[in-house]
Amino acid sequence: MNNEGQEREAGGREREFRGVEARPRNWLVPVILLSLREWNSYGYELMERASAFGFEAMNPGTLYRTLRQMEKEGIVESSWETSKGGPARRMYTITDAGRSYLDFWAKSLEQYQHTMDNFFRLYTGRPLQDKNKEEGGQKK
Amino acid sequence: MNNEGQEREAGGREREFRGVEARPRNWLVPVILLSLREWNSYGYELMERASAFGFEAMNPGTLYRTLRQMEKEGIVESSWETSKGGPARRMYTITDAGRSYLDFWAKSLEQYQHTMDNFFRLYTGRPLQDKNKEEGGQKK
DNA sequence: ATACTCTATGTGCATTTTACATATATGTAT
DNA sequence: ATACATATATGTAAAATGCACATAGAGTAT
């Protein structure tokens, strides 16, 4: 984070913004599924791909736990791979249910993009549109 | 070590996934600030504005608690208004720190929009970047 | 006056999601 | 041997969110 998120001390009262960041919830699962849809992979590699995707702050614990949870839910499957050098890898494969999940999420994401557009329209100074009288304005 | 009991409820068809929804984190705070930047307001009214914004699921508890927290952080200020009929209202005003917060968040949101675009580009099938590693492959 | 409804603000508790710290193990290079 | 990169995992805490319920003023109908 840079210090733009920090407010200078005013009147002896010091304030700071914690994680001021626009991020979605449950983002990790779709990113994993999207990666696995391209090719089978394992935790360590998926971590790198996720960060290349724009999610640097991803820590191992969260990722591995999420993968096991996803397997419980049946959207991925795994098996050990020991053929390669180094520690064994738990290779993951996306299931049909996983593909459905991804499709479902993508639709939801589309919806959400409109909401974000609304936010920006308001932020940049245009009057708020009522949701039932939606009209297409140009983006910033 | 093995593929221990995962509930396999596959199906190419799309089905309902509980809680599968693209939603941002910390969304409520920016929405409140954006509303307050237009005019001073209070919890009950802000709730209606937020839902008009596309956040139907907003429950009172979360909103009021968030408002008090925001005041603690110094991004809004409040005072009671008793002049109008009905129960007293706690009127909120955005502070300079609040405006900074909002600006900061908006920048972050812009960044995030690009990430979302990447996600969609990948999802819809257009290759995005490094496909230099093709190990594994879909074995299903 | 009593009950009922709309407005308005709040607390308590549980669940879900995410973050942080740490533990374990294997192969490779020095 | 020991240092390092790879690879997976757990334990615990904090943060975010959801759900149920509590309180109360003011107007209206009975």
PDB file of C-alpha atoms (C1' of nucleotides) in Angstrom, chain A residues 18 42-44 61 64-65 68 87-90, chain D residues 5-12 15-18:
ATOM      1  CA  ARG A  18      -6.397  -0.060   6.673  1.00  0.00           C
ATOM      2  CA  TYR A  42      -0.943 -27.898  -8.359  1.00  0.00           C
ATOM      3  CA  GLY A  43      -0.906 -25.503  -5.453  1.00  0.00           C
ATOM      4  CA  TYR A  44       2.500 -23.992  -5.827  1.00  0.00           C
ATOM      5  CA  GLY A  61      -2.124 -21.361   3.696  1.00  0.00           C
ATOM      6  CA  TYR A  64      -4.017 -24.907  -0.042  1.00  0.00           C
ATOM      7  CA  ARG A  65      -6.926 -24.830   2.327  1.00  0.00           C
ATOM      8  CA  ARG A  68      -8.956 -28.995  -0.246  1.00  0.00           C
ATOM      9  CA  PRO A  87       8.584 -32.829  -3.209  1.00  0.00           C
ATOM     10  CA  ALA A  88       5.455 -34.598  -4.344  1.00  0.00           C
ATOM     11  CA  ARG A  89       2.774 -32.457  -5.906  1.00  0.00           C
ATOM     12  CA  ARG A  90      -0.923 -32.765  -5.484  1.00  0.00           C
TER      13      ARG A  90
ATOM     14  C1'  DA D   5      14.009 -23.640  -3.365  1.00  0.00           C
ATOM     15  C1'  DT D   6      10.101 -26.335  -3.804  1.00  0.00           C
ATOM     16  C1'  DA D   7       5.752 -28.152  -2.034  1.00  0.00           C
ATOM     17  C1'  DT D   8       1.909 -28.979   1.194  1.00  0.00           C
ATOM     18  C1'  DA D   9      -0.358 -28.234   5.307  1.00  0.00           C
ATOM     19  C1'  DT D  10      -2.323 -26.765  10.205  1.00  0.00           C
ATOM     20  C1'  DG D  11      -3.560 -23.574  14.081  1.00  0.00           C
ATOM     21  C1'  DT D  12      -5.133 -19.404  15.366  1.00  0.00           C
ATOM     22  C1'  DA D  15     -12.025  -9.104   9.606  1.00  0.00           C
ATOM     23  C1'  DA D  16     -16.350  -9.076   7.073  1.00  0.00           C
ATOM     24  C1'  DT D  17     -20.932 -10.423   6.776  1.00  0.00           C
ATOM     25  C1'  DG D  18     -25.515 -12.292   8.014  1.00  0.00           C
TER      26       DG D  18
END
